[in-house]
mmCIF file of C-alpha atoms in Angstrom:
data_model
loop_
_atom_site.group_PDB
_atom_site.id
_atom_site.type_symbol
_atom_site.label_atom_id
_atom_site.label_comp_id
_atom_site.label_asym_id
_atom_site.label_seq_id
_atom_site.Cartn_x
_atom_site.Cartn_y
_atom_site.Cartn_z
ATOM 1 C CA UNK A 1 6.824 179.390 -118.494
ATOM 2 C CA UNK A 2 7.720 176.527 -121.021
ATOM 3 C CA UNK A 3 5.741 175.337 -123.406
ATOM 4 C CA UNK A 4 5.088 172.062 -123.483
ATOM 5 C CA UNK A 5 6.134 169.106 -120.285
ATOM 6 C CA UNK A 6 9.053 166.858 -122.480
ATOM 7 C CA UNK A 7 10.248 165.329 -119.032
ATOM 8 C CA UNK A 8 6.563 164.729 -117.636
ATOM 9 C CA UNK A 9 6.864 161.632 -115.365
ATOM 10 C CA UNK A 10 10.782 161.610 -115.554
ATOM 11 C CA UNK A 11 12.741 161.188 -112.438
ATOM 12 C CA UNK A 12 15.801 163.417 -112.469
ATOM 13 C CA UNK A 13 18.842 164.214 -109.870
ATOM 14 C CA UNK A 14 20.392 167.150 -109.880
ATOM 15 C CA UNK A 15 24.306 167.593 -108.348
ATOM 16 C CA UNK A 16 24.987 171.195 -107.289
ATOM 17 C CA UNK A 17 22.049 172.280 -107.028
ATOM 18 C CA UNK A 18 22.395 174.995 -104.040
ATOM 19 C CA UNK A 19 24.389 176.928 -106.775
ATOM 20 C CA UNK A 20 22.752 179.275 -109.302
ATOM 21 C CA UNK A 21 23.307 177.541 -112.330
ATOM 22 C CA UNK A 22 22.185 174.040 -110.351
ATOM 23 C CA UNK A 23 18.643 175.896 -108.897
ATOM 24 C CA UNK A 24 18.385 177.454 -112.598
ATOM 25 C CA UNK A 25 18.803 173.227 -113.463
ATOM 26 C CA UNK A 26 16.163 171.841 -110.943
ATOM 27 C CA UNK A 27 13.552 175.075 -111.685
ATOM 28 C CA UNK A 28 13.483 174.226 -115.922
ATOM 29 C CA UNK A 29 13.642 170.482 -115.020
ATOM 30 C CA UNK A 30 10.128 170.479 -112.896
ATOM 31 C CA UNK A 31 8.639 173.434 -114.767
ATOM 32 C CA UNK A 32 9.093 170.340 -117.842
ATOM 33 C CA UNK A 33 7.582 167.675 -115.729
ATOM 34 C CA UNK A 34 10.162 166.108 -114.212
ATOM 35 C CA UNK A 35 10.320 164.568 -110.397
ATOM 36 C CA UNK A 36 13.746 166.130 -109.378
ATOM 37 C CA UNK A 37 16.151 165.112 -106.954
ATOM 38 C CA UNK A 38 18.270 168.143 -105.479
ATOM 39 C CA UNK A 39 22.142 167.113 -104.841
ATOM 40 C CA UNK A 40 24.279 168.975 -103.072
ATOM 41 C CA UNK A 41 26.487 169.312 -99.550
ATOM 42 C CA UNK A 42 24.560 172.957 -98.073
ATOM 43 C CA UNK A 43 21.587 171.132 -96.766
ATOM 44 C CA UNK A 44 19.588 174.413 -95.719
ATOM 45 C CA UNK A 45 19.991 175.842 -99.158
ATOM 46 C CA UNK A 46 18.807 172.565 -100.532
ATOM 47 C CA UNK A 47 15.611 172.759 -98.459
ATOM 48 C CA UNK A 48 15.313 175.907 -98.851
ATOM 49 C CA UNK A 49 15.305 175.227 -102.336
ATOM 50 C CA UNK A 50 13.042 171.814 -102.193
ATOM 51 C CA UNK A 51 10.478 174.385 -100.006
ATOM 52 C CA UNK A 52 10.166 176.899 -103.376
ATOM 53 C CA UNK A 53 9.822 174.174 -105.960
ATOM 54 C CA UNK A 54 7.230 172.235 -103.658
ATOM 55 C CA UNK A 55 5.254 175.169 -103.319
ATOM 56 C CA UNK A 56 4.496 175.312 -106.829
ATOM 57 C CA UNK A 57 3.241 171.931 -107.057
ATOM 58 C CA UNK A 58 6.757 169.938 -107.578
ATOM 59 C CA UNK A 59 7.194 166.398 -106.640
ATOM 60 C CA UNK A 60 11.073 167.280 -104.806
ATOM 61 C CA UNK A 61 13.397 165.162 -102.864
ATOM 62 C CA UNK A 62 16.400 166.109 -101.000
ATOM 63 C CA UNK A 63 19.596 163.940 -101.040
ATOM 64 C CA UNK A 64 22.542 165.633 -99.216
ATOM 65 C CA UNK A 65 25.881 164.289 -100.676
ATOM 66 C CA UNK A 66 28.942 165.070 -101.301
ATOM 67 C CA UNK A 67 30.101 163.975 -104.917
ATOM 68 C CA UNK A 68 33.558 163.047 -103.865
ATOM 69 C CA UNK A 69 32.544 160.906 -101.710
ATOM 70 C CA UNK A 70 31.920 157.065 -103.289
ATOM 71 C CA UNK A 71 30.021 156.022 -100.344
ATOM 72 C CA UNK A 72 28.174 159.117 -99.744
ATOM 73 C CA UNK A 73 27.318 159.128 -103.924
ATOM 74 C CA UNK A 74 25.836 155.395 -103.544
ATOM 75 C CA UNK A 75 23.658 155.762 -100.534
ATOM 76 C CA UNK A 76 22.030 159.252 -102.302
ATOM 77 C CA UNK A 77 21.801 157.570 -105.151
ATOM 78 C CA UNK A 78 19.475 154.503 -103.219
ATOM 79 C CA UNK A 79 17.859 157.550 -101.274
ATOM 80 C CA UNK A 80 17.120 158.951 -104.489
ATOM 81 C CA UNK A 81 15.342 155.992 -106.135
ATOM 82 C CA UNK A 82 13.229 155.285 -103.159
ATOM 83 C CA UNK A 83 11.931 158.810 -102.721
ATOM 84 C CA UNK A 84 11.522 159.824 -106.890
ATOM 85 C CA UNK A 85 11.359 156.322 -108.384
ATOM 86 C CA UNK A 86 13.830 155.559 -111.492
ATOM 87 C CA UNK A 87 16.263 158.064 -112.620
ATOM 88 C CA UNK A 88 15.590 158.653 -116.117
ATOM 89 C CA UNK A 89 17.970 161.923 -115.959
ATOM 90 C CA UNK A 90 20.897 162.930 -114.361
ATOM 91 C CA UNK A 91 22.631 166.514 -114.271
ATOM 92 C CA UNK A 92 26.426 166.404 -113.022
ATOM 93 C CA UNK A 93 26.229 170.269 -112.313
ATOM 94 C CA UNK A 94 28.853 170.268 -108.855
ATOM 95 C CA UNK A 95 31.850 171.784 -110.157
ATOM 96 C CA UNK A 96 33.510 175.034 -110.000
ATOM 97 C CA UNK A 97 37.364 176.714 -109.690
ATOM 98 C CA UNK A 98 38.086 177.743 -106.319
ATOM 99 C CA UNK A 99 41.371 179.499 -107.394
ATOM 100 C CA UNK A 100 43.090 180.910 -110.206
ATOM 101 C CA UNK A 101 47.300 181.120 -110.098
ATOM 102 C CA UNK A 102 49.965 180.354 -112.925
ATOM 103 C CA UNK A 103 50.786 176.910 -113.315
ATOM 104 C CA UNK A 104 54.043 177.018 -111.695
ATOM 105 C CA UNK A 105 51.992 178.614 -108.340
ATOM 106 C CA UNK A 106 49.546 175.562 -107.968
ATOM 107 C CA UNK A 107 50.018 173.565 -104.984
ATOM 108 C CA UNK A 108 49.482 170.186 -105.530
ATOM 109 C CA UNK A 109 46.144 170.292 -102.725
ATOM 110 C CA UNK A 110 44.609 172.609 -104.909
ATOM 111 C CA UNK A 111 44.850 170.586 -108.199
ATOM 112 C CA UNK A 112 44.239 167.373 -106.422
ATOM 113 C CA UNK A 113 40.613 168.936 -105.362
ATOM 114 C CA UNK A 114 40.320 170.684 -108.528
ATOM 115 C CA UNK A 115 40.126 167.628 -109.968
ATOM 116 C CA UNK A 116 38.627 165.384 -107.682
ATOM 117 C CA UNK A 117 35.231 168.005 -108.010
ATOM 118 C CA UNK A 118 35.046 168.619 -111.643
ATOM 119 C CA UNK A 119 36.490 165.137 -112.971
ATOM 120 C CA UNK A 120 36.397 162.509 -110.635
ATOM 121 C CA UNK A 121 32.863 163.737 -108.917
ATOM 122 C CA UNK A 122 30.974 163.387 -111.749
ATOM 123 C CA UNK A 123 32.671 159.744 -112.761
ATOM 124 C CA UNK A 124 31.581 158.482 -109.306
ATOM 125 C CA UNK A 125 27.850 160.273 -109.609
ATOM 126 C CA UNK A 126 27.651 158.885 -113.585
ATOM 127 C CA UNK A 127 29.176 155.487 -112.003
ATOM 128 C CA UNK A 128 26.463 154.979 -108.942
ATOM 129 C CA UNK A 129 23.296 156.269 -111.461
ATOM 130 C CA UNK A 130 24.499 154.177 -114.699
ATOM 131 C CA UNK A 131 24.349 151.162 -113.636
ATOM 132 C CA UNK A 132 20.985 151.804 -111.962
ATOM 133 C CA UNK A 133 20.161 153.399 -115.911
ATOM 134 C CA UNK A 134 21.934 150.532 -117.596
ATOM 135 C CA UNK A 135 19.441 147.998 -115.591
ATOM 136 C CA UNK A 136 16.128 149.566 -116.673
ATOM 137 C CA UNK A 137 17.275 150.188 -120.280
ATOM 138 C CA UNK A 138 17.279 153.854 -120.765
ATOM 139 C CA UNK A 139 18.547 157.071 -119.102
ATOM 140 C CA UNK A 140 20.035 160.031 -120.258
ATOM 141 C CA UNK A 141 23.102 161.905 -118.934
ATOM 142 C CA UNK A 142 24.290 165.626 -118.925
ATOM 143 C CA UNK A 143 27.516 166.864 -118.115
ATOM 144 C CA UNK A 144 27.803 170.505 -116.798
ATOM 145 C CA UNK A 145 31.111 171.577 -117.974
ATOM 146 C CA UNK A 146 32.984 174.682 -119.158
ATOM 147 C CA UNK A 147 34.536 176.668 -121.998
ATOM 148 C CA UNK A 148 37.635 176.293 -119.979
ATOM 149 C CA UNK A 149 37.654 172.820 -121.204
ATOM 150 C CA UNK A 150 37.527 173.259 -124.455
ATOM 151 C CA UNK A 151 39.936 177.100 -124.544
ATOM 152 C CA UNK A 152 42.109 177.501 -121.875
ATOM 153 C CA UNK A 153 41.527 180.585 -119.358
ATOM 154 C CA UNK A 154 44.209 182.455 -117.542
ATOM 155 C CA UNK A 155 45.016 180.841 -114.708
ATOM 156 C CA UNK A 156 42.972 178.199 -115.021
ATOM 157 C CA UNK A 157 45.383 175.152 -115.828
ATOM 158 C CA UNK A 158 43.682 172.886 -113.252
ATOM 159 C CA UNK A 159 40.254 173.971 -113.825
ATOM 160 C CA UNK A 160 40.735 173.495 -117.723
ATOM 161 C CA UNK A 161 42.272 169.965 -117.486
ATOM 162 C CA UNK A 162 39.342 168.523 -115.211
ATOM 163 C CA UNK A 163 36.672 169.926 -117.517
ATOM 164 C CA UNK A 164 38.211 168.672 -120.732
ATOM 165 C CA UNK A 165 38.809 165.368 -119.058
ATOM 166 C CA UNK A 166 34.939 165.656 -118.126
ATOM 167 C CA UNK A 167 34.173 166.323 -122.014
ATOM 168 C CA UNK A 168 36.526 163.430 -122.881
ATOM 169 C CA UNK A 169 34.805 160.781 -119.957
ATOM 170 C CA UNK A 170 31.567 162.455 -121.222
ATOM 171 C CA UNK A 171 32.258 160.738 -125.183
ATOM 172 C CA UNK A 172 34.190 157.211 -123.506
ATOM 173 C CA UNK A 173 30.593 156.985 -121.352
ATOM 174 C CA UNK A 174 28.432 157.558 -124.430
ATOM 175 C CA UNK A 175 30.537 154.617 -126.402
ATOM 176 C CA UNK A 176 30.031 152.321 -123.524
ATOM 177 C CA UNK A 177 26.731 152.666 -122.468
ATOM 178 C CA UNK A 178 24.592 153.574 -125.913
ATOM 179 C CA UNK A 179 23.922 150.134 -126.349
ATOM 180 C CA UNK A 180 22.481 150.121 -123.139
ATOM 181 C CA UNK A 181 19.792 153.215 -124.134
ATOM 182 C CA UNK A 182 21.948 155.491 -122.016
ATOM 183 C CA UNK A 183 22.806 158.935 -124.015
ATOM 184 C CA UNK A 184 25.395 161.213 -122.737
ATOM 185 C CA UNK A 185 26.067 164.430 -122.972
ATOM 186 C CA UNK A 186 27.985 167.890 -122.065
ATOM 187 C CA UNK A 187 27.322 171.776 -122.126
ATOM 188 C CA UNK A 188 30.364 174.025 -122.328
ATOM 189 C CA UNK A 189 28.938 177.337 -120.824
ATOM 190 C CA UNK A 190 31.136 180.454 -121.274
ATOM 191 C CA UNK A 191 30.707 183.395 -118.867
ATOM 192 C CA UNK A 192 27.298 183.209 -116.796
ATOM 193 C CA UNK A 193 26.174 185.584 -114.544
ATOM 194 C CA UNK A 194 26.141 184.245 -111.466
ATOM 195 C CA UNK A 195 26.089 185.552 -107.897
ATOM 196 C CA UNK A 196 29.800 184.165 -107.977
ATOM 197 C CA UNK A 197 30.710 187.252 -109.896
ATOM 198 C CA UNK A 198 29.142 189.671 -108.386
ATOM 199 C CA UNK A 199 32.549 191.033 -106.908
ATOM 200 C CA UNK A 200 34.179 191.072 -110.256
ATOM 201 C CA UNK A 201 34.155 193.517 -112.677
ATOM 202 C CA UNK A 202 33.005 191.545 -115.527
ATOM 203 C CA UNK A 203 34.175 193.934 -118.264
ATOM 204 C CA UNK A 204 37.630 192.974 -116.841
ATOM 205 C CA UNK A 205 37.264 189.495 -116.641
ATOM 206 C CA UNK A 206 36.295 189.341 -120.579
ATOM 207 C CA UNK A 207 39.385 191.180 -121.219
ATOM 208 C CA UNK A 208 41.483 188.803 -119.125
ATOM 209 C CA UNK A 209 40.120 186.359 -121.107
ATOM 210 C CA UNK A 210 41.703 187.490 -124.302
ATOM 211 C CA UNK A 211 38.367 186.715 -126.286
ATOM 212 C CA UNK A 212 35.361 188.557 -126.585
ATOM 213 C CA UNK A 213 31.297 187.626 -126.502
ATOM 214 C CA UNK A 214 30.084 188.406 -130.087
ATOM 215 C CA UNK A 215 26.111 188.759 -128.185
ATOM 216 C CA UNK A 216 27.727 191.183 -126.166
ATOM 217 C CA UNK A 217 26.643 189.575 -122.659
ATOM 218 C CA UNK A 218 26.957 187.053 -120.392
ATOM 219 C CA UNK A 219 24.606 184.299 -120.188
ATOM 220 C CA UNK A 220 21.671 183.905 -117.737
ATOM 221 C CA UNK A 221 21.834 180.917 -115.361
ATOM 222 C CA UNK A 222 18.430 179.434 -117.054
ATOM 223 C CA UNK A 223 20.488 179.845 -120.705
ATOM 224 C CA UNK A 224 22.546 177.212 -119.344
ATOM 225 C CA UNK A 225 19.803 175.365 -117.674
ATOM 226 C CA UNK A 226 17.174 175.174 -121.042
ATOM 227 C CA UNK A 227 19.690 173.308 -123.310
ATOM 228 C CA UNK A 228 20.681 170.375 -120.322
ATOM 229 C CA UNK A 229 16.911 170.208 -120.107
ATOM 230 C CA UNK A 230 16.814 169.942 -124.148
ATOM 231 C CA UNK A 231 19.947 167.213 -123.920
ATOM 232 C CA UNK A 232 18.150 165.341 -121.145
ATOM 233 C CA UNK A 233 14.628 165.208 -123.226
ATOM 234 C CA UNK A 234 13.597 163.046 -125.944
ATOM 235 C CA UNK A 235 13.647 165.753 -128.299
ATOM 236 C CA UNK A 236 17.625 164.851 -128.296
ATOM 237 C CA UNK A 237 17.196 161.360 -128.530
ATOM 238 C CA UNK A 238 19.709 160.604 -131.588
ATOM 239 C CA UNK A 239 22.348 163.312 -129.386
ATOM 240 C CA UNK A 240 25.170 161.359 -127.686
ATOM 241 C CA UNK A 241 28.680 162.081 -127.081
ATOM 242 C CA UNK A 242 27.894 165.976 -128.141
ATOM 243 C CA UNK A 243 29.754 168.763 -126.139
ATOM 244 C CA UNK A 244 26.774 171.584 -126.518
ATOM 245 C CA UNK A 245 28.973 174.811 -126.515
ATOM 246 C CA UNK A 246 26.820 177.906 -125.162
ATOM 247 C CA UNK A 247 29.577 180.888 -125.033
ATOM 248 C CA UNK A 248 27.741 183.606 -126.852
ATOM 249 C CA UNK A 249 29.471 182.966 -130.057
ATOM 250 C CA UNK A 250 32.960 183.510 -127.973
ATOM 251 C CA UNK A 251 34.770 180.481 -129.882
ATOM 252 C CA UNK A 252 33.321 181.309 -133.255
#
C-alpha cells in the first residue's frame, strides 16, 4: 500500500490498460486517489479489470477505444469526462512491438502500424485530452515509452523510431502547452517482466541486447507504474519535457 493519496480527487485515463504494465498503471493510480478511466480495445479484460478495482472501493469507468482511431479517441474521450469528471491525468500506455526483423526485412504494413500505435496513437489521445486540459487550466501528461527510443534494440528499427519520436512529441507538447498549466512527460522503461515474456528466455534476450542490467533484474510492472504516478502528481510539478529513464542502470 502507498503512503499517502497525491492524486486524491484527480480524474485520470489510462490507454492500454488490459496490458500488464497498463493494469500495474490504473492499480497505483486509484490506490493514490485518483478516479481512473481504463482505455483499451479488449473490452472483457477491461471489465474484468474495472470489476477488481471497483471492488476495492475505486470510482472506475470503462471507455473502449482504439487509439488509432481519431473518431473513436474523441468520443472516449467525451465518454470519459461525463462518467469521471475532468481529466487532470492522462497515461498514453498503448504501445508495444509486434515484430522484430532487420531493417531491410520490414514490410512497409508492419512499420506503418508500428508507428501508427506507438507515435501517432498517443498524438491523437494527447490531441483529444489537451485541449479538454488546456480549457480548465491544468493537466498533466505521461508518456509510456521505451529504452528502445532512446538505444536502439536488435531488430527493433521501427519500434525504436516511434518511441523516440514519442520522446521528441513528448518535449514539442511540453513547449506548447506549459503556458497552459499542462506538464508533459515520458518514462523510458528497459526490460519489464511482463506476461509478454514469459516464452522468452530472458537471460537470452539481455544478451541479444548487447547491454547488461547493472541491478541484475528486470523490472516489475508496478516499477514502471510508481514513477508515471510520481510524473502525473504534484510532487513533479516543476517536471516537464523530462524523459524518466527506468532501465536498471542499463544506460549508465
Amino acid at each position: 500500500m502507498i503512503a499517502g493519496r497525491p492524486l486524491e480527487g484527480m480524474g485520470a485515463a489510462v490507454t492500454g490498460a488490459t496490458g500488464d504494465i497498463g493494469g500495474a498503471i490504473a492499480r497505483v493510480l486509484v490506490d493514490q486517489g485518483a478516479r481512473v478511466a481504463l482505455m483499451a480495445r479488449r473490452v472483457e479484460r477491461l471489465e474484468e479489470l474495472a470489476q477488481e478495482l471497483r471492488g476495492g472501493g475505486a470510482e472506475v469507468c470503462v471507455a473502449p477505444c482504439d487509439v488509432t482511431d481519431a473518431d473513436a479517441i474523441s468520443e472516449a474521450a467525451e465518454q470519459v469526462t461525463t462518467a469521471i469528471g475532468p481529466v487532470d491525468v492522462l497515461v498514453n500506455n498503448a504501445g508495444g512491438a509486434r515484430f522484430t526483423a532487420p531493417v531491410l526485412d520490414i514490410a512497409e504494413p508492419g512499420w506503418s502500424k508500428t508507428v501508427a500505435l506507438n507515435l501517432t496513437g498517443p498524438f491523437l489521445v494527447s490531441q483529444a485530452f489537451g485541449r479538454l486540459m488546456i480549457e480548465q487550466g491544468t493537466g498533466s501528461i505521461v508518456n509510456v515509452g521505451s529504452l528502445s527510443g532512446l538505444r536502439h534494440l536488435p531488430g527493433m528499427a521501427a519500434y525504436s523510431a516511434a518511441k523516440g519520436g514519442l520522446f521528441q512529441q513528448t518535449k514539442a507538447l511540453a513547449r506548447e502547452w506549459a503556458p497552459h498549466g499542462v506538464r508533459v512527460n515520458a518514462v523510458a522503461p528497459g526490460f519489464v517482466d511482463t506476461s509478454g515474456w514469459d516464452s522468452y528466455d530472458k537471460d537470452a534476450v539481455v544478451a541479444e541486447a548487447g547491454i547488461g542490467i547493472p541491478l541484475g533484474r528486470w523490472a516489475t510492472a508496478e516499477e514502471v507504474a510508481l514513477p508515471v504516478a510520481f510524473l502525473a502528481s504534484p510532487a513533479a510539478s516543476y517536471i516537464t519535457g523530462a524523459v524518466l529513464v527506468i532501465d536498471g542502470g542499463m544506460l549508465a
